[in-house]
N, CA, C and O atoms as a MOPAC input file, in Angstrom:
PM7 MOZYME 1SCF
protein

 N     62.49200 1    82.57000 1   129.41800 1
 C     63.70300 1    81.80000 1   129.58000 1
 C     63.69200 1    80.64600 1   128.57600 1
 O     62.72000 1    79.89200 1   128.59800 1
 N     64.70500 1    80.42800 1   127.67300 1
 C     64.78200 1    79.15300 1   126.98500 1
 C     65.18200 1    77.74300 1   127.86000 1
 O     65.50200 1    77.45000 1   129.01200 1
 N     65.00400 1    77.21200 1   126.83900 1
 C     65.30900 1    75.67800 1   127.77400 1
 C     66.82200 1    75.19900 1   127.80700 1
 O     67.30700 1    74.17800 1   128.29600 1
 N     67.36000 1    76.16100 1   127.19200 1
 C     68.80900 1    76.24900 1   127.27700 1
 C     68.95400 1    76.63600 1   128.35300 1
 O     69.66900 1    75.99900 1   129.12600 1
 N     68.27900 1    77.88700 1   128.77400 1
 C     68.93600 1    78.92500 1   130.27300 1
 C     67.91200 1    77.56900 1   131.12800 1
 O     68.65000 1    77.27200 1   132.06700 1
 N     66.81700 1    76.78800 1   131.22800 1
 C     66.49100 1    75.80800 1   132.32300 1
 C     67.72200 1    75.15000 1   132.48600 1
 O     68.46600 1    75.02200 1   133.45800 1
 N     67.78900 1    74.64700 1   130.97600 1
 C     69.03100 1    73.31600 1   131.80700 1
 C     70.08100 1    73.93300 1   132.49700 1
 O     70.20100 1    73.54700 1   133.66000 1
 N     71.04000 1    74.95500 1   132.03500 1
 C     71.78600 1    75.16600 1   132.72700 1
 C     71.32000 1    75.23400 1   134.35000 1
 O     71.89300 1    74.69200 1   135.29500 1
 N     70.04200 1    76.10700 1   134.38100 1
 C     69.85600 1    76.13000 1   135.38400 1
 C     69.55900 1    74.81800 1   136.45200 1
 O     69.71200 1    74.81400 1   137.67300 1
 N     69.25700 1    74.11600 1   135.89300 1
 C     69.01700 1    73.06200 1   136.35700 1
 C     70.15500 1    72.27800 1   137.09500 1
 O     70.22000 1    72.03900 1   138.30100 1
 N     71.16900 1    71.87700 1   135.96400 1
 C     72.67300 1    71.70700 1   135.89300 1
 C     73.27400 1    72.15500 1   137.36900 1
 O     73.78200 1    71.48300 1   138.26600 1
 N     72.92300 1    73.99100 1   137.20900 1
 C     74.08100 1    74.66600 1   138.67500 1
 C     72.92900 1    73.96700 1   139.73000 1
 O     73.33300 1    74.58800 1   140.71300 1
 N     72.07300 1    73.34400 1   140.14500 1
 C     71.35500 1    73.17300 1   141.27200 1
 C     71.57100 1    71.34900 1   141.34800 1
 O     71.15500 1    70.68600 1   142.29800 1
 N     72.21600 1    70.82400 1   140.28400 1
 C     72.30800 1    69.47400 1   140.79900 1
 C     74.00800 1    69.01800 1   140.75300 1
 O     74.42000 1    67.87200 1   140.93200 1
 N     74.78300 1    70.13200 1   140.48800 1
 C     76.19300 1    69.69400 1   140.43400 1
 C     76.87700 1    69.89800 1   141.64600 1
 O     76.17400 1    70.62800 1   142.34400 1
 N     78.14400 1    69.52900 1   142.34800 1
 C     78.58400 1    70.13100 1   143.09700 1
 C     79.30200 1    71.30700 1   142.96900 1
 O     79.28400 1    72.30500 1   143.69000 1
 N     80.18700 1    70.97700 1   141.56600 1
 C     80.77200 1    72.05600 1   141.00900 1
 C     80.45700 1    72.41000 1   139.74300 1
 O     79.41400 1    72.10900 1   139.16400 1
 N     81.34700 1    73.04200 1   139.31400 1
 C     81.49300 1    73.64800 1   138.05000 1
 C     82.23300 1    72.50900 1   137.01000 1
 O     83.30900 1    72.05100 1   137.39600 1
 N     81.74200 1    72.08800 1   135.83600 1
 C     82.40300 1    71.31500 1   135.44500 1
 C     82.05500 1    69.73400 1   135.65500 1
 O     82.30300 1    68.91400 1   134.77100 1
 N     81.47600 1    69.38500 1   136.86600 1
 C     81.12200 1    67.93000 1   137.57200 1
 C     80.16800 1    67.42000 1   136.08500 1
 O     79.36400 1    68.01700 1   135.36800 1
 N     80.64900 1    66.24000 1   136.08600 1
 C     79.22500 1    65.37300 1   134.72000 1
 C     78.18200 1    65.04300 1   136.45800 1
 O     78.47600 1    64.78200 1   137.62500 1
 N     76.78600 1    65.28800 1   135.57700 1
 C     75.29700 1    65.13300 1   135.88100 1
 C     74.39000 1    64.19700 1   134.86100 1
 O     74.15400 1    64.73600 1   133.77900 1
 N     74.02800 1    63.31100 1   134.99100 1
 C     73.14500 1    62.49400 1   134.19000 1
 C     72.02900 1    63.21100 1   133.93200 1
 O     71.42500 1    64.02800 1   134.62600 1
 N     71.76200 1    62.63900 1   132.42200 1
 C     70.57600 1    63.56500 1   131.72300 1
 C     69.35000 1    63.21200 1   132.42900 1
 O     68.39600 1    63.97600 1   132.27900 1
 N     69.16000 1    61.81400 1   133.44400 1
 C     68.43300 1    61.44900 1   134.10600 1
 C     67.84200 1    62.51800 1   135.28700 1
 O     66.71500 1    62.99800 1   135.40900 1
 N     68.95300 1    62.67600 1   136.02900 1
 C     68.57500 1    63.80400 1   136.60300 1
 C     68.27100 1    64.81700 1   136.18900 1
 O     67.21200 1    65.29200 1   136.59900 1
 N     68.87700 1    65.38300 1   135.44600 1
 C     68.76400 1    67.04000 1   134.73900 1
 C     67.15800 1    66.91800 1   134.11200 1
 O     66.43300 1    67.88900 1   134.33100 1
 N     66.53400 1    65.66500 1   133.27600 1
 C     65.34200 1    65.71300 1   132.45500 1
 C     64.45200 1    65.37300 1   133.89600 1
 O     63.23500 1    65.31400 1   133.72300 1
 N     64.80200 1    65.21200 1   134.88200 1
 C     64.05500 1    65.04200 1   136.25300 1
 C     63.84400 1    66.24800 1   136.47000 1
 O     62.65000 1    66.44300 1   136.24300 1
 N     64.30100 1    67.10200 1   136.76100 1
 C     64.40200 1    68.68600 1   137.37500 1
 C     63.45900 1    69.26500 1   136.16900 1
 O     62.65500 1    70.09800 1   136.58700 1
 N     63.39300 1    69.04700 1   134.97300 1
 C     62.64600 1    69.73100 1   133.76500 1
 C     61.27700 1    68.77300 1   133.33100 1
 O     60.84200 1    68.91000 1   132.18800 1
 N     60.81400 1    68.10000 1   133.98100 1
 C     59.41300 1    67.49800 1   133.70900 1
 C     58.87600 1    68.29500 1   133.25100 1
 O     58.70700 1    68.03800 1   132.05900 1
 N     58.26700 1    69.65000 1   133.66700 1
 C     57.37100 1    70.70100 1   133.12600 1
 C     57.94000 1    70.74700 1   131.73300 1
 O     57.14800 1    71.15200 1   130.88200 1
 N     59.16400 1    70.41200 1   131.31300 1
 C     59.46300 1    70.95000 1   129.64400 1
 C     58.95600 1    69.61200 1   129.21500 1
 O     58.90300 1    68.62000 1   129.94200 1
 N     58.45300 1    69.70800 1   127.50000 1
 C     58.71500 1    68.75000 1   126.80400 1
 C     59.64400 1    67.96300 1   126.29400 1
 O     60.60700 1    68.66200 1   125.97900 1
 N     59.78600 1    67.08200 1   126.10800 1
 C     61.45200 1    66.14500 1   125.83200 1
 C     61.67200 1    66.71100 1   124.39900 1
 O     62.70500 1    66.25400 1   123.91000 1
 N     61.06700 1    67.49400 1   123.65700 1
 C     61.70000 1    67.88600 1   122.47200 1
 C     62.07700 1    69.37700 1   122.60100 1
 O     62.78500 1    69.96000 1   121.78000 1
 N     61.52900 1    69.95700 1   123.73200 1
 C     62.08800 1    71.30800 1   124.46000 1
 C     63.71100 1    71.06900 1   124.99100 1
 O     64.71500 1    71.77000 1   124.86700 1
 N     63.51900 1    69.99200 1   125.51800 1
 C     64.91800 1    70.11200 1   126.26200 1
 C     66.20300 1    69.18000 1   125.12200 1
 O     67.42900 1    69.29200 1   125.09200 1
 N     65.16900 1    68.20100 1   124.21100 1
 C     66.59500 1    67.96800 1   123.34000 1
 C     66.98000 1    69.13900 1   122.72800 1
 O     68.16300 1    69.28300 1   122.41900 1
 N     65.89400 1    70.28700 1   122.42700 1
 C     66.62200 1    71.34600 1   121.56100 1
 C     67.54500 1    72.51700 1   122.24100 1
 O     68.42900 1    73.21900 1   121.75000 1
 N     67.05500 1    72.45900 1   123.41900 1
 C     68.35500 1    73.07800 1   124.71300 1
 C     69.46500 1    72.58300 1   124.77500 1
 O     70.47400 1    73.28800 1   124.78200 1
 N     69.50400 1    71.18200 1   124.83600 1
 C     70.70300 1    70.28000 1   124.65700 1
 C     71.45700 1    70.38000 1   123.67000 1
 O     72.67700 1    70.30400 1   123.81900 1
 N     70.97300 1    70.54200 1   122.63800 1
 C     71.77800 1    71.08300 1   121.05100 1
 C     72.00000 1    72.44700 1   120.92600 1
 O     72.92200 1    72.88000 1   120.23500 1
 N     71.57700 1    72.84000 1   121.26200 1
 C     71.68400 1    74.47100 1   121.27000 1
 C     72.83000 1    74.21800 1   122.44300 1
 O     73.95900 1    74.53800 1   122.07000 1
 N     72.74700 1    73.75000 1   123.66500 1
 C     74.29400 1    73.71800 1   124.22000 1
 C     75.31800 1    73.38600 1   123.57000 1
 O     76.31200 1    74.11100 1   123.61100 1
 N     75.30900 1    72.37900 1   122.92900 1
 C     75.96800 1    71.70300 1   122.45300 1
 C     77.66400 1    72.38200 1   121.88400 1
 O     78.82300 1    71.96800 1   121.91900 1
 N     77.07500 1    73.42100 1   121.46700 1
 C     78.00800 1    74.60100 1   120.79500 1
 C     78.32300 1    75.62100 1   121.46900 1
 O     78.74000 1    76.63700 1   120.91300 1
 N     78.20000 1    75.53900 1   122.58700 1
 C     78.70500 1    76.44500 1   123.52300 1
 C     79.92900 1    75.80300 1   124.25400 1
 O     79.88400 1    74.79800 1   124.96300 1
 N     81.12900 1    76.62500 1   123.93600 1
 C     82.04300 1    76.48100 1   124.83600 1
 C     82.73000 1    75.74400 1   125.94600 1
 O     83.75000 1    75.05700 1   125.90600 1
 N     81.72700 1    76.12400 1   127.21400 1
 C     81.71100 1    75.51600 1   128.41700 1
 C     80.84800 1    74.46800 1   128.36700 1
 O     80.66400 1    74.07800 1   129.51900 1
 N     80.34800 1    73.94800 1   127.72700 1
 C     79.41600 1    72.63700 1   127.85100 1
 C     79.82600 1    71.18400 1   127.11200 1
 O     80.14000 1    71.10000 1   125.92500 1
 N     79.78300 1    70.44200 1   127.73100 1
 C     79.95500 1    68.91900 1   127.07600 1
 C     79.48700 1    67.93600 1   127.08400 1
 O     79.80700 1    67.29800 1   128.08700 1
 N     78.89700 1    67.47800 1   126.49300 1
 C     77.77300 1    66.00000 1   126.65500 1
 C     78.85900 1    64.68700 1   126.09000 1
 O     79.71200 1    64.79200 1   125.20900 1
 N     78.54100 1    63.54400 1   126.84400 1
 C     79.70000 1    62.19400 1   126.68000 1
 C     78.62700 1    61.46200 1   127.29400 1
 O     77.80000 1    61.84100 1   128.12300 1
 N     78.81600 1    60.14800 1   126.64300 1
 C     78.52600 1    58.87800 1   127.02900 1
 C     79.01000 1    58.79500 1   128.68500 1
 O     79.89100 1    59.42500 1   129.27100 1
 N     77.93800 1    57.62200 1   129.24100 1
 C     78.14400 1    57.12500 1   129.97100 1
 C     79.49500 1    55.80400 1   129.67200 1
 O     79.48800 1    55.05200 1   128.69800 1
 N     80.36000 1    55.80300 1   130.56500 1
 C     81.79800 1    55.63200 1   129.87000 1
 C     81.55700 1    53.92600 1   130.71200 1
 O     81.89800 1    52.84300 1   130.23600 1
 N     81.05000 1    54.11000 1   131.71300 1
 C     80.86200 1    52.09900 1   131.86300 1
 C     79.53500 1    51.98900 1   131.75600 1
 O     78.73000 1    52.59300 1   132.46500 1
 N     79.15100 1    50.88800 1   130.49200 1
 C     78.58700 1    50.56700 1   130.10000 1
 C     77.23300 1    49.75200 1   130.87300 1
 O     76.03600 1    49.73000 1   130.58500 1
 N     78.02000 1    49.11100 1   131.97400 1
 C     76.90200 1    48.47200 1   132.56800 1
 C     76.27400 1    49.87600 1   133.69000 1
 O     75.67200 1    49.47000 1   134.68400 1
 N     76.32200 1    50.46300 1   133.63500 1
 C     75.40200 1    51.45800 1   134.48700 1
 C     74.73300 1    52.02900 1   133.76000 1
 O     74.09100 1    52.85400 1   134.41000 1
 N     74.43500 1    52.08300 1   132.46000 1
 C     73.41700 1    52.27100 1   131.71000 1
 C     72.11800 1    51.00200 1   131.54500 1
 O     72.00800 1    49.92600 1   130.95700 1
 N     71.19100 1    51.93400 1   132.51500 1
 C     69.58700 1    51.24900 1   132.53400 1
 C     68.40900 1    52.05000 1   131.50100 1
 O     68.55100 1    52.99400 1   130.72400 1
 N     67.56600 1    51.47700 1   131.75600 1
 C     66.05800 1    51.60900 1   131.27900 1
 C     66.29300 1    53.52700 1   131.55900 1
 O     66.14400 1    54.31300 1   130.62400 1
 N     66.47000 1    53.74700 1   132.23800 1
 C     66.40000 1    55.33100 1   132.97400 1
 C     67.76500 1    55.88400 1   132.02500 1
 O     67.52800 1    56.91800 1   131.40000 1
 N     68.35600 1    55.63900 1   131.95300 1
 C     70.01900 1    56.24000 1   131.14600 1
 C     69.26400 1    56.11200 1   129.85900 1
 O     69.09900 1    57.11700 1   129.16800 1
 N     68.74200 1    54.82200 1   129.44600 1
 C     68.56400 1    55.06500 1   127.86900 1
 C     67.68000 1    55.85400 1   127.25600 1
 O     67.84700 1    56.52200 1   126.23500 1
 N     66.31700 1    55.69800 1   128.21900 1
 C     65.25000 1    56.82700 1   128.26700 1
 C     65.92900 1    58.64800 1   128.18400 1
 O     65.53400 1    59.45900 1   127.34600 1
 N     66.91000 1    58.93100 1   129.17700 1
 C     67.27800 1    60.22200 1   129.09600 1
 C     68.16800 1    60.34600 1   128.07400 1
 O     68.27200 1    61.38200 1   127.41700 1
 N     68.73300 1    59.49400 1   127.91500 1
 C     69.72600 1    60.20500 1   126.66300 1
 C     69.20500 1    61.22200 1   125.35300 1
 O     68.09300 1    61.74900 1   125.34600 1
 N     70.04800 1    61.36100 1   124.44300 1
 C     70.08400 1    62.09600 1   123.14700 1
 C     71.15200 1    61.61800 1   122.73700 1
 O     72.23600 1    61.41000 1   123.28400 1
 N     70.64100 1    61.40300 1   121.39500 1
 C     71.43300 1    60.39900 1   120.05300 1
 C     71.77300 1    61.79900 1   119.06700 1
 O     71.08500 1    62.58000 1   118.40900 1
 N     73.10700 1    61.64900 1   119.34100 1
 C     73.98100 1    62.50100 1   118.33800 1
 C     74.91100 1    62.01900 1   117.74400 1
 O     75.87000 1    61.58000 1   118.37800 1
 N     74.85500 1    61.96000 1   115.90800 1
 C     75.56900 1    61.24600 1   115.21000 1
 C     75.51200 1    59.97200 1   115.81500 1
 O     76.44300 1    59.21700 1   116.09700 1
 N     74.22900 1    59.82500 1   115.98500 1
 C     74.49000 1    57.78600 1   115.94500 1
 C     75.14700 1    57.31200 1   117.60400 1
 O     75.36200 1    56.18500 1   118.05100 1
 N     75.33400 1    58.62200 1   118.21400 1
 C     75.73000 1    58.07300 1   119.46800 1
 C     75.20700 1    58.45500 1   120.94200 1
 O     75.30700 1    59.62500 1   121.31100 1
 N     74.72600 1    57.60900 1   121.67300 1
 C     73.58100 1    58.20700 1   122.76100 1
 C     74.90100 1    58.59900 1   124.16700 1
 O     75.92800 1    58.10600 1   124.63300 1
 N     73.87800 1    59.96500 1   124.38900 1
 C     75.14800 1    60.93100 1   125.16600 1
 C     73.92500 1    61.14900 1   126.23400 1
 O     72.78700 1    61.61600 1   126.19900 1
 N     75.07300 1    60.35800 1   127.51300 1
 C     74.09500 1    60.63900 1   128.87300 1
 C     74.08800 1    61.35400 1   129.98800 1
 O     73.20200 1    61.34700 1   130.84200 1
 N     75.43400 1    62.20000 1   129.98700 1
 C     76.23600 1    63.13400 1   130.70500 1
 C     76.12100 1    64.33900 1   130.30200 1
 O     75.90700 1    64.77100 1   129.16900 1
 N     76.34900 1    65.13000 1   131.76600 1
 C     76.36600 1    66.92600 1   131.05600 1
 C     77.44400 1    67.38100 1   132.08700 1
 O     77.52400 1    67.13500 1   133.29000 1
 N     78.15800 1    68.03100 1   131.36200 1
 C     79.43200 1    68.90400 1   132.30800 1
 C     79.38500 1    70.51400 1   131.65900 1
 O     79.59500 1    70.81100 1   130.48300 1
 N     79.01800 1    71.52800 1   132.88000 1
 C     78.76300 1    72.74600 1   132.33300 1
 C     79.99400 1    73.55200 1   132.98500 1
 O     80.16400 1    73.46800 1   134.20100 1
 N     80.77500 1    74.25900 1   132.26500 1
 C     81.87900 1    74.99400 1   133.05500 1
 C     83.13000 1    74.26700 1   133.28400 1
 O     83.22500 1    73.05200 1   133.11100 1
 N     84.05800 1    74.99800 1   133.66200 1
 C     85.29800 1    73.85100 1   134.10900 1
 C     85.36100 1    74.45100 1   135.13700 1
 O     86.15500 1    74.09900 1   136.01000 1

């Protein structure tokens, strides 16, 4: 299984729905066993898929020590959300 098919998997076991944003906090919680350069390359490899979307945390002050730690910096911009599906 790639770490593409974890996260998703990961994703359907912490969302309610289809589509719901999940913090990378959680999602890189559920994937401890991966390495953080396993799962940024799952994350990019999503990236280009269709049904998937990574976005900033959109209010600013709820980004902590834990948000900045999970993120991934793309083009200069740290993306802390995951929405898989609509």
């Amino acid at each position: 299984m790639t770490a593409a098919d974890e996260i998703r998997d990961a994703y359907r076991s912490l969302s309610g729905t289809p589509g719901e944003y999940v913090s990378l906090v959680d999602v890189r919680a559920a994937l401890m066993y991966l390495d953080r350069e396993e799962v940024d390359a799952g994350l990019r490899e999503l990236m280009a898929a269709p049904d998937v979307r990574l976005e900033p945390e959109p209010f600013g002050h709820r980004i902590g020590p834990n948000e900045q730690w999970a993120a991934i910096r793309v083009a200069g911009e740290d993306l802390h959300l995951i929405a898989i599906g609509d």
